[in-house]
PDB file of C-alpha atoms and ligand atoms in Angstrom:
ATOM      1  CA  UNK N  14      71.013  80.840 163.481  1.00 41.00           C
ATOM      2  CA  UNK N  15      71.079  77.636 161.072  1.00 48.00           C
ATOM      3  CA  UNK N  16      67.677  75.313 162.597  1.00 63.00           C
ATOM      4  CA  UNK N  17      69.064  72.065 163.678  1.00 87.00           C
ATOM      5  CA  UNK N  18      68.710  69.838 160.890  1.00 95.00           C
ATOM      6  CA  UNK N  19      66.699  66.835 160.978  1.00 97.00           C
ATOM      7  CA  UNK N  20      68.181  63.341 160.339  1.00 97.00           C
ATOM      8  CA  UNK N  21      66.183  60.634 158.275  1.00 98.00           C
ATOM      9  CA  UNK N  22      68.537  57.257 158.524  1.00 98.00           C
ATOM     10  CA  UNK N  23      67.613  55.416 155.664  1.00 98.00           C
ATOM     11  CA  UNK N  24      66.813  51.545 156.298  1.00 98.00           C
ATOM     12  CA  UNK N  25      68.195  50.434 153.038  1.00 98.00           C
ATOM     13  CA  UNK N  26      71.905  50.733 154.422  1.00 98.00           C
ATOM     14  CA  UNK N  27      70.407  48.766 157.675  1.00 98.00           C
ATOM     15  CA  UNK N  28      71.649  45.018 158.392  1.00 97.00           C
ATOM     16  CA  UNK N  29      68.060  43.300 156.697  1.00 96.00           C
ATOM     17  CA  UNK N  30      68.767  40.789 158.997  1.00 97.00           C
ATOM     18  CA  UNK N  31      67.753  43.201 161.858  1.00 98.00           C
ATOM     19  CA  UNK N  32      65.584  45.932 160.963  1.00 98.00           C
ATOM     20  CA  UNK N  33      63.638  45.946 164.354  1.00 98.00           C
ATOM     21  CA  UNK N  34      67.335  47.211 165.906  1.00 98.00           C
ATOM     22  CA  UNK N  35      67.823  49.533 163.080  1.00 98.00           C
ATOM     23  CA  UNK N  36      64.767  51.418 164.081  1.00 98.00           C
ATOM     24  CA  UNK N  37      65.658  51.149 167.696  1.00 97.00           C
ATOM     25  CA  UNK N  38      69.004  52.751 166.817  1.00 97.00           C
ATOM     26  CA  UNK N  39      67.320  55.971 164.527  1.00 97.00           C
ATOM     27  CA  UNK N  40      64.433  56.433 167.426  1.00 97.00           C
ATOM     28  CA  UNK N  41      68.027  57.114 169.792  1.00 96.00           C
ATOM     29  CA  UNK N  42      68.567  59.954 167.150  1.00 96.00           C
ATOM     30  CA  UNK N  43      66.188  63.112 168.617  1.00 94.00           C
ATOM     31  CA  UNK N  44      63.222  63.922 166.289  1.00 96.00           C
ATOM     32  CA  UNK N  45      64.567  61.377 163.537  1.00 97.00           C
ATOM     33  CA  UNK N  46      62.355  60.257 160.952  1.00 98.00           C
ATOM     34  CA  UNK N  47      62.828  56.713 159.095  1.00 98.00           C
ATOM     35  CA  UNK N  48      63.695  57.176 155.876  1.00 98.00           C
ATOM     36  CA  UNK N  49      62.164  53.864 153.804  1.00 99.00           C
ATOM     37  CA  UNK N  50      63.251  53.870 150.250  1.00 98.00           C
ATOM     38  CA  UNK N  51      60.970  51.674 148.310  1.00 98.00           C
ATOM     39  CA  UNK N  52      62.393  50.756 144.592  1.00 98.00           C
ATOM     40  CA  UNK N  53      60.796  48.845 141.882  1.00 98.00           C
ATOM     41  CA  UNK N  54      63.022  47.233 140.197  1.00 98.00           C
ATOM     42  CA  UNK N  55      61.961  49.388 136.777  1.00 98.00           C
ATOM     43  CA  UNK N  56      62.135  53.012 137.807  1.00 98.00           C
ATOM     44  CA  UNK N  57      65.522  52.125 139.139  1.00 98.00           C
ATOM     45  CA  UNK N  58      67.120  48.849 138.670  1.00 98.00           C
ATOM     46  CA  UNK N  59      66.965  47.525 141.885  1.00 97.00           C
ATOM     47  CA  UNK N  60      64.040  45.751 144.400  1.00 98.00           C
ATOM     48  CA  UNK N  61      64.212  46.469 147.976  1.00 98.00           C
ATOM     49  CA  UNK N  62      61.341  46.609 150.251  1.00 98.00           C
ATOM     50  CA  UNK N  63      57.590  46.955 150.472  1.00 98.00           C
ATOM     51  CA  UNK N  64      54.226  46.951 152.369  1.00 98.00           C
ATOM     52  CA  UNK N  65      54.987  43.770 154.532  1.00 98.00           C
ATOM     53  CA  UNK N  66      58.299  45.228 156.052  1.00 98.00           C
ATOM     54  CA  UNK N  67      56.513  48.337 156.659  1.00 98.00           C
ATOM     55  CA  UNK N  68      53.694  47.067 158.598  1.00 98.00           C
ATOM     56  CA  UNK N  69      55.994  45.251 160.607  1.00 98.00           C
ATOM     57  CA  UNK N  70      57.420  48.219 161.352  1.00 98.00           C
ATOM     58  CA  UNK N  71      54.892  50.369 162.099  1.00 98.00           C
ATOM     59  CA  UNK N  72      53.943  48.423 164.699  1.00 98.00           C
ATOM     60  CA  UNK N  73      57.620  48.925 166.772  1.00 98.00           C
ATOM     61  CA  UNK N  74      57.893  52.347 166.633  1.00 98.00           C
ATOM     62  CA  UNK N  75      56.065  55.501 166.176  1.00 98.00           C
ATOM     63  CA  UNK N  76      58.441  57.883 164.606  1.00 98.00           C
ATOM     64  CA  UNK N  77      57.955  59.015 161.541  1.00 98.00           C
ATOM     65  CA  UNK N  78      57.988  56.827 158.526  1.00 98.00           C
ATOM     66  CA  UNK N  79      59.055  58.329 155.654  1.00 98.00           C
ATOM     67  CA  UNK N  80      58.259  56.492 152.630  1.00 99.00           C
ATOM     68  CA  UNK N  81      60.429  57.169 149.514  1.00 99.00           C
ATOM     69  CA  UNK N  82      58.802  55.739 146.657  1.00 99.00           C
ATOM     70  CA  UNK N  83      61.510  55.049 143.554  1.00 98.00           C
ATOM     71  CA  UNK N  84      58.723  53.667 141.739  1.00 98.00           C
ATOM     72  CA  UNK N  85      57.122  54.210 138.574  1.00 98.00           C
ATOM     73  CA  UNK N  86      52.973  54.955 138.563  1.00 98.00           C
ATOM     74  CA  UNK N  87      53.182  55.979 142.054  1.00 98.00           C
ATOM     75  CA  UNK N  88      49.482  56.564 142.755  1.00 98.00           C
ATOM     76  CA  UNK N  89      48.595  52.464 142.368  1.00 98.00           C
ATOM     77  CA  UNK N  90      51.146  51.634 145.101  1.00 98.00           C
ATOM     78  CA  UNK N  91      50.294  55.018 147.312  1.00 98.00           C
ATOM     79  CA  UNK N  92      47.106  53.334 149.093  1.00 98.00           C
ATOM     80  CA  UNK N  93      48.518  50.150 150.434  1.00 98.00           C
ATOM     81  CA  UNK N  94      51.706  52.008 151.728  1.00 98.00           C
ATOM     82  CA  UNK N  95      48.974  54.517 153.510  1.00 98.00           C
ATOM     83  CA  UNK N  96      47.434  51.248 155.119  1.00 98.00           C
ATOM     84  CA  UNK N  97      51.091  50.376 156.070  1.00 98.00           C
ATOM     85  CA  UNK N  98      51.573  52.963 157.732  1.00 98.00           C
ATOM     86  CA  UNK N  99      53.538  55.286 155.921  1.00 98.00           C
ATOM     87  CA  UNK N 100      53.485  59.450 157.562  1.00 99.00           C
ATOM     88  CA  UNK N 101      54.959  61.063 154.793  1.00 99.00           C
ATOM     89  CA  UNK N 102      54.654  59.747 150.908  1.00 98.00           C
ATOM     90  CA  UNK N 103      56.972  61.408 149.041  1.00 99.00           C
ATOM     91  CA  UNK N 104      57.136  60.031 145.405  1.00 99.00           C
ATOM     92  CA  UNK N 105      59.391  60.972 141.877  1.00 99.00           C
ATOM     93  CA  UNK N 106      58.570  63.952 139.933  1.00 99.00           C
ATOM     94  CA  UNK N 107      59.871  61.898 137.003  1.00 98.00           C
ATOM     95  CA  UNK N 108      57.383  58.799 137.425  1.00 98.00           C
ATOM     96  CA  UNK N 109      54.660  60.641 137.044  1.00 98.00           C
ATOM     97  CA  UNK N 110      52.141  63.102 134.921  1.00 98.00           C
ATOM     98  CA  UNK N 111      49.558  64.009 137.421  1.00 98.00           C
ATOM     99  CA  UNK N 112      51.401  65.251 140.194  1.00 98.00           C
ATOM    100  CA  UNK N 113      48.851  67.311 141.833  1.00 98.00           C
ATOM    101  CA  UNK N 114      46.087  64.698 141.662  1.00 98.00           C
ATOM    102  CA  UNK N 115      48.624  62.202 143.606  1.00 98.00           C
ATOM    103  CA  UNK N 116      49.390  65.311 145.879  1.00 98.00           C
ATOM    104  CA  UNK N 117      45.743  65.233 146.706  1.00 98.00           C
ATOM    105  CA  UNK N 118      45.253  61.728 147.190  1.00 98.00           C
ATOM    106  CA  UNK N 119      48.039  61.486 149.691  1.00 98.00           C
ATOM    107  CA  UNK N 120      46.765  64.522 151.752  1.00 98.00           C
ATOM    108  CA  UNK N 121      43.061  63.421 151.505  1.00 98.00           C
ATOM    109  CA  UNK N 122      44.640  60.531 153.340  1.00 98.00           C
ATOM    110  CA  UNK N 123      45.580  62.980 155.826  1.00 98.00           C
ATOM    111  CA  UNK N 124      49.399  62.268 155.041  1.00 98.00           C
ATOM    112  CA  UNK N 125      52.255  64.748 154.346  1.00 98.00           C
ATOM    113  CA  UNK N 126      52.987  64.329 150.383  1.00 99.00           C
ATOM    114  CA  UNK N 127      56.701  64.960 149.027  1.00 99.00           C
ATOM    115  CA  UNK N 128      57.918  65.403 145.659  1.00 99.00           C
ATOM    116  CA  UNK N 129      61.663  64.292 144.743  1.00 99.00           C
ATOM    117  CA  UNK N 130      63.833  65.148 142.023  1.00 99.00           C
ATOM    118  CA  UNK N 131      66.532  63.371 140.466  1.00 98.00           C
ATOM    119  CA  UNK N 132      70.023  65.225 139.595  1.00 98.00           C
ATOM    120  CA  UNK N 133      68.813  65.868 136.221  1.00 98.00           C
ATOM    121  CA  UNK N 134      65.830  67.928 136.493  1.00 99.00           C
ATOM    122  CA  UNK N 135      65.757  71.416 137.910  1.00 98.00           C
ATOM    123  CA  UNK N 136      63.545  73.035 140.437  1.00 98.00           C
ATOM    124  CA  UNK N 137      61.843  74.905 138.021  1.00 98.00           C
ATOM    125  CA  UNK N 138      60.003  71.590 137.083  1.00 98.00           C
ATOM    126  CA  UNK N 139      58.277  71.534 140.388  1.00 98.00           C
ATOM    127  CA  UNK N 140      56.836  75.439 139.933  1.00 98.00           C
ATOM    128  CA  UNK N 141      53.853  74.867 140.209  1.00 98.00           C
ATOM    129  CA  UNK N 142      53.215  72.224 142.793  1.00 98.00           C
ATOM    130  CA  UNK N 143      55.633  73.821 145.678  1.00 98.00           C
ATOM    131  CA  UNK N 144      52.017  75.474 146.661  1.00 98.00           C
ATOM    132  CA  UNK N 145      50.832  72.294 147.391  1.00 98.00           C
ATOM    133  CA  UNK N 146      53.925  70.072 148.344  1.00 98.00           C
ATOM    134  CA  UNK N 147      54.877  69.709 152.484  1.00 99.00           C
ATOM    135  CA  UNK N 148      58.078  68.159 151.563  1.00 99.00           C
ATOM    136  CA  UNK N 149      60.879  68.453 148.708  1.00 99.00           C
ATOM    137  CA  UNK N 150      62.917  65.946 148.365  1.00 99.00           C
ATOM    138  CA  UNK N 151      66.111  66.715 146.692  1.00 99.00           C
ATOM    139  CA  UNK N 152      68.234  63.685 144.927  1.00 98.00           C
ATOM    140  CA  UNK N 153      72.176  64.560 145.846  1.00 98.00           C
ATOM    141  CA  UNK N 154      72.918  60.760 144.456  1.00 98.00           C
ATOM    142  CA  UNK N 155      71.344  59.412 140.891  1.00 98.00           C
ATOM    143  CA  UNK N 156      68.491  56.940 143.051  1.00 98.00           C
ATOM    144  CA  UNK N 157      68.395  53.584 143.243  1.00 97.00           C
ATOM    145  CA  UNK N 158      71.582  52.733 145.079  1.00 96.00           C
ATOM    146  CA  UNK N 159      73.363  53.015 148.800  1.00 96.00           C
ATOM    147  CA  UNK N 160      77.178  54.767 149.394  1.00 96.00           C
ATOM    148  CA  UNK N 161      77.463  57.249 146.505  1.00 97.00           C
ATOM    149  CA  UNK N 162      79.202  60.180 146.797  1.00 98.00           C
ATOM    150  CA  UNK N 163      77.212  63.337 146.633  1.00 98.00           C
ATOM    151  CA  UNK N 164      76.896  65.241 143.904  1.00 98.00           C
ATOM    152  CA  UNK N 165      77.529  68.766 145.271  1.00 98.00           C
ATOM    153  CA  UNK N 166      75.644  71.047 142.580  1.00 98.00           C
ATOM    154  CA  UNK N 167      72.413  69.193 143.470  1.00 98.00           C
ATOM    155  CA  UNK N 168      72.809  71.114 147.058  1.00 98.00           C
ATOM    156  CA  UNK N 169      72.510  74.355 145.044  1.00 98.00           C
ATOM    157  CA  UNK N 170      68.829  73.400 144.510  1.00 98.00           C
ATOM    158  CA  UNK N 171      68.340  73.319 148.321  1.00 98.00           C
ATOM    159  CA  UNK N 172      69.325  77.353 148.173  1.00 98.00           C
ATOM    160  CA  UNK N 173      66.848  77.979 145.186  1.00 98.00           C
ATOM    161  CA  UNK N 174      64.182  76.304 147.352  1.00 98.00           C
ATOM    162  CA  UNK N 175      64.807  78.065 150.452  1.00 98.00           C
ATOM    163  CA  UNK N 176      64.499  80.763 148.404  1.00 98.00           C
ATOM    164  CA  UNK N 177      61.676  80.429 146.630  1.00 98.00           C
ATOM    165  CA  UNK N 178      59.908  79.265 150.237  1.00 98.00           C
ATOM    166  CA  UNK N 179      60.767  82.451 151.733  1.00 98.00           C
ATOM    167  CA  UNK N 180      59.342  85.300 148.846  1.00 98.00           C
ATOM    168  CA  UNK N 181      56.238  82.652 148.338  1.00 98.00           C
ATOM    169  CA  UNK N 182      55.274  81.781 152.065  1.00 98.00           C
ATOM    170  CA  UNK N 183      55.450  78.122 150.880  1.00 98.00           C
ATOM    171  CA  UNK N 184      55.388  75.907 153.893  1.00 98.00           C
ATOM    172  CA  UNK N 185      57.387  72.680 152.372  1.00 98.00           C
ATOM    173  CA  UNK N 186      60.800  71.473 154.242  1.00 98.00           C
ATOM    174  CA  UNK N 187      63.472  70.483 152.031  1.00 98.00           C
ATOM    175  CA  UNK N 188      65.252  67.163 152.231  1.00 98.00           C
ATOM    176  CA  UNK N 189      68.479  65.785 150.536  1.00 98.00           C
ATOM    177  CA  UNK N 190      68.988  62.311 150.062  1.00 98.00           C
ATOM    178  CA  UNK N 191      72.015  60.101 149.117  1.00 98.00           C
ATOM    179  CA  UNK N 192      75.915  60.555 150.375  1.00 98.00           C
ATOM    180  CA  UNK N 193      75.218  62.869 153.384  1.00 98.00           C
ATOM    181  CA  UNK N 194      78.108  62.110 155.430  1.00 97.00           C
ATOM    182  CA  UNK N 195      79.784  64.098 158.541  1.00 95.00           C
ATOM    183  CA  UNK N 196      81.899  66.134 156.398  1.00 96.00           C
ATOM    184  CA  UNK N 197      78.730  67.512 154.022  1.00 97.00           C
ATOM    185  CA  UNK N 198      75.888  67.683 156.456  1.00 97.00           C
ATOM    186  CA  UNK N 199      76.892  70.804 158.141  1.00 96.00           C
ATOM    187  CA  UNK N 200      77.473  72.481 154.597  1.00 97.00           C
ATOM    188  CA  UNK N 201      74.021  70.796 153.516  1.00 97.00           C
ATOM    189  CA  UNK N 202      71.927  72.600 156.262  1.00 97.00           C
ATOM    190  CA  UNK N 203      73.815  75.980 155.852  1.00 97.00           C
ATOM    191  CA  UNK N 204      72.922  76.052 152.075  1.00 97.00           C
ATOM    192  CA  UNK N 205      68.901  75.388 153.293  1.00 97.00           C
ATOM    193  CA  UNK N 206      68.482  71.358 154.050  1.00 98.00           C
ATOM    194  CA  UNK N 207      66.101  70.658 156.655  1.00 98.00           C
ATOM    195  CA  UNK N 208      66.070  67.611 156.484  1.00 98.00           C
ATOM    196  CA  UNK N 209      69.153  64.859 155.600  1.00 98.00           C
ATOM    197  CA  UNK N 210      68.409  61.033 154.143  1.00 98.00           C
ATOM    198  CA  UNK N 211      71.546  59.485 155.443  1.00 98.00           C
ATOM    199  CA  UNK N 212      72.036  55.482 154.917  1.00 98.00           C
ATOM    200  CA  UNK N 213      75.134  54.648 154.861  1.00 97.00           C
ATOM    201  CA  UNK N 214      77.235  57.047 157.120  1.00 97.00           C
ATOM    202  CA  UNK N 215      74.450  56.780 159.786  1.00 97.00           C
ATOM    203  CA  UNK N 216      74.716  52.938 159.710  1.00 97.00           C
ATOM    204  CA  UNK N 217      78.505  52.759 159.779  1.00 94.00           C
ATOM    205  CA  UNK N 218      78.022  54.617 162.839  1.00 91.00           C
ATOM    206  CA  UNK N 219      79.919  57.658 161.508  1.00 86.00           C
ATOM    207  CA  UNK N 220      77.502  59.906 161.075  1.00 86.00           C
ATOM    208  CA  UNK N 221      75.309  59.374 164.490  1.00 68.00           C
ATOM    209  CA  UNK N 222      78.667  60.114 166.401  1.00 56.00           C
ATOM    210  CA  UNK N 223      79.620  63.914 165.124  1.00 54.00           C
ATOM    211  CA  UNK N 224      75.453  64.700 165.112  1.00 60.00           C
ATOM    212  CA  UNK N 225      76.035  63.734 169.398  1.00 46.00           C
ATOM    213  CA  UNK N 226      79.296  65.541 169.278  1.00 42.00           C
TER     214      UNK N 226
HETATM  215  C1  DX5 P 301      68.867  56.163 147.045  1.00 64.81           C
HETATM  216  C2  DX5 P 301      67.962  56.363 148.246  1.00 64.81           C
HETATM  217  C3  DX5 P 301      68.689  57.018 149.381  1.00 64.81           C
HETATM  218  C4  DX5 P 301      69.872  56.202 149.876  1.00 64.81           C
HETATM  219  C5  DX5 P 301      70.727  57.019 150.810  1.00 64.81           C
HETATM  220  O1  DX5 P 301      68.092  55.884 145.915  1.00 64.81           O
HETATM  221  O2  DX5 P 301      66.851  57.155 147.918  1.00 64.81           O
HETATM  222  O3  DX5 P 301      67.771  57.255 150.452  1.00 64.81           O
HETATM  223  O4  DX5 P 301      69.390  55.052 150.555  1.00 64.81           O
HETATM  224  O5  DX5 P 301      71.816  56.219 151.182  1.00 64.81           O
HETATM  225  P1  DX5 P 301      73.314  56.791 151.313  1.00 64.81           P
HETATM  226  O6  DX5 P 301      73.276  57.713 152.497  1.00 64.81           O
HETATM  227  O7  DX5 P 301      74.122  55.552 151.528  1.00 64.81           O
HETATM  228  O8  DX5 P 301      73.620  57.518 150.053  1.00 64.81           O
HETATM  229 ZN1   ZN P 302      65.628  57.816 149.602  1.00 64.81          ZN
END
């Protein structure tokens, strides 16, 4: 029996306008977290939001706030985005060296730390911090941008992971993020997704529909 797989609507396909409504609308979606992607303008090309949104936020809702961070030195912006708020800190194996210091830092804070991967680099890469990791964040989209189409071979990571999980005992949930849609999600949690980032086809209204259905 496939676990129901958890949805994590990601803000930056929200109306900015309206963000209070767009967390109203993802707290309708049962156990939902909020997916807040948080580029730098350098690590990818473009800005979107920060600390200041996110303690508005926080103060609206309590789901959980999961804070994507597409940035590069991860562990100087990881303490004001704890003060924000932020439940889960998951950050880009790619922007940094020291990935098990930042790993500790977050979960000193008493947070839940995730590690993401872009398309280009394998799980293998992440061998020896799934120990420590509570959430993997698989890239199915090159980050930094809304609407792509997902890139199907990244799902075969989600199998390797589930994998992996199961003859370890690791305890991390894996997440994919960028072009879920109703035609992949169902496909996405049968290869080993727990979790799916959806902006996009959640906010066109798509998405929220066939997950009621
Ligand atoms: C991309 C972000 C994703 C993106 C998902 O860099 O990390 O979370 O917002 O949006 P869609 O579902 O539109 O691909
Ligand atoms: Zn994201």
């Amino acid at each position: 029996m496939m676990n129901k797989i958890i949805l994590a609507p990601s803000l930056l396909a929200a109306d900015c306008c309206n963000l209070g409504a767009a967390v109203k609308q993802i707290e309708a979606v049962p156990s939902a977290w909020i997916h807040f992607d948080v580029m730098d303008g350098s690590f990818v090309p473009h800005i979107s939001f920060g600390v200041p949104v996110l303690a508005s936020l926080r103060r609206i809702t309590s789901a959980p706030v999961d804070v994507h961070l597409m940035v590069c030195h991860p562990e100087t912006h990881i303490p004001a985005y704890i003060e924000a708020g932020a439940d889960h800190i998951t950050f880009q194996y790619e922007a940094a060296v020291h990935h098990h210091r930042i790993i500790e830092q977050i979960h000193t804070a008493g947070k839940k730390a995730g590690i993401a991967i872009v398309p280009s680099t394998p799980v293998c890469a992440l061998a020896e911090i799934l120990p420590d990791v509570d959430i993997v964040l698989v890239m199915t989209v090159n980050p930094g941008f809304g609407g792509q189409k997902l890139i199907r071979r990244c799902l075969d990571k989600a199998a390797l992971l589930a994998d992996l999980r199961s003859r370890h005992g690791y305890s991390y949930v894996i997440a994919a993020d960028g072009g879920i849609t109703k035609e992949n999600i169902a496909e996405a949690g049968r290869v080993g997704v727990d979790v799916a980032v959806s902006g996009t086809a959640f906010f066109s209204g798509a998405l929220s529909d066939s997950l009621r259905s």
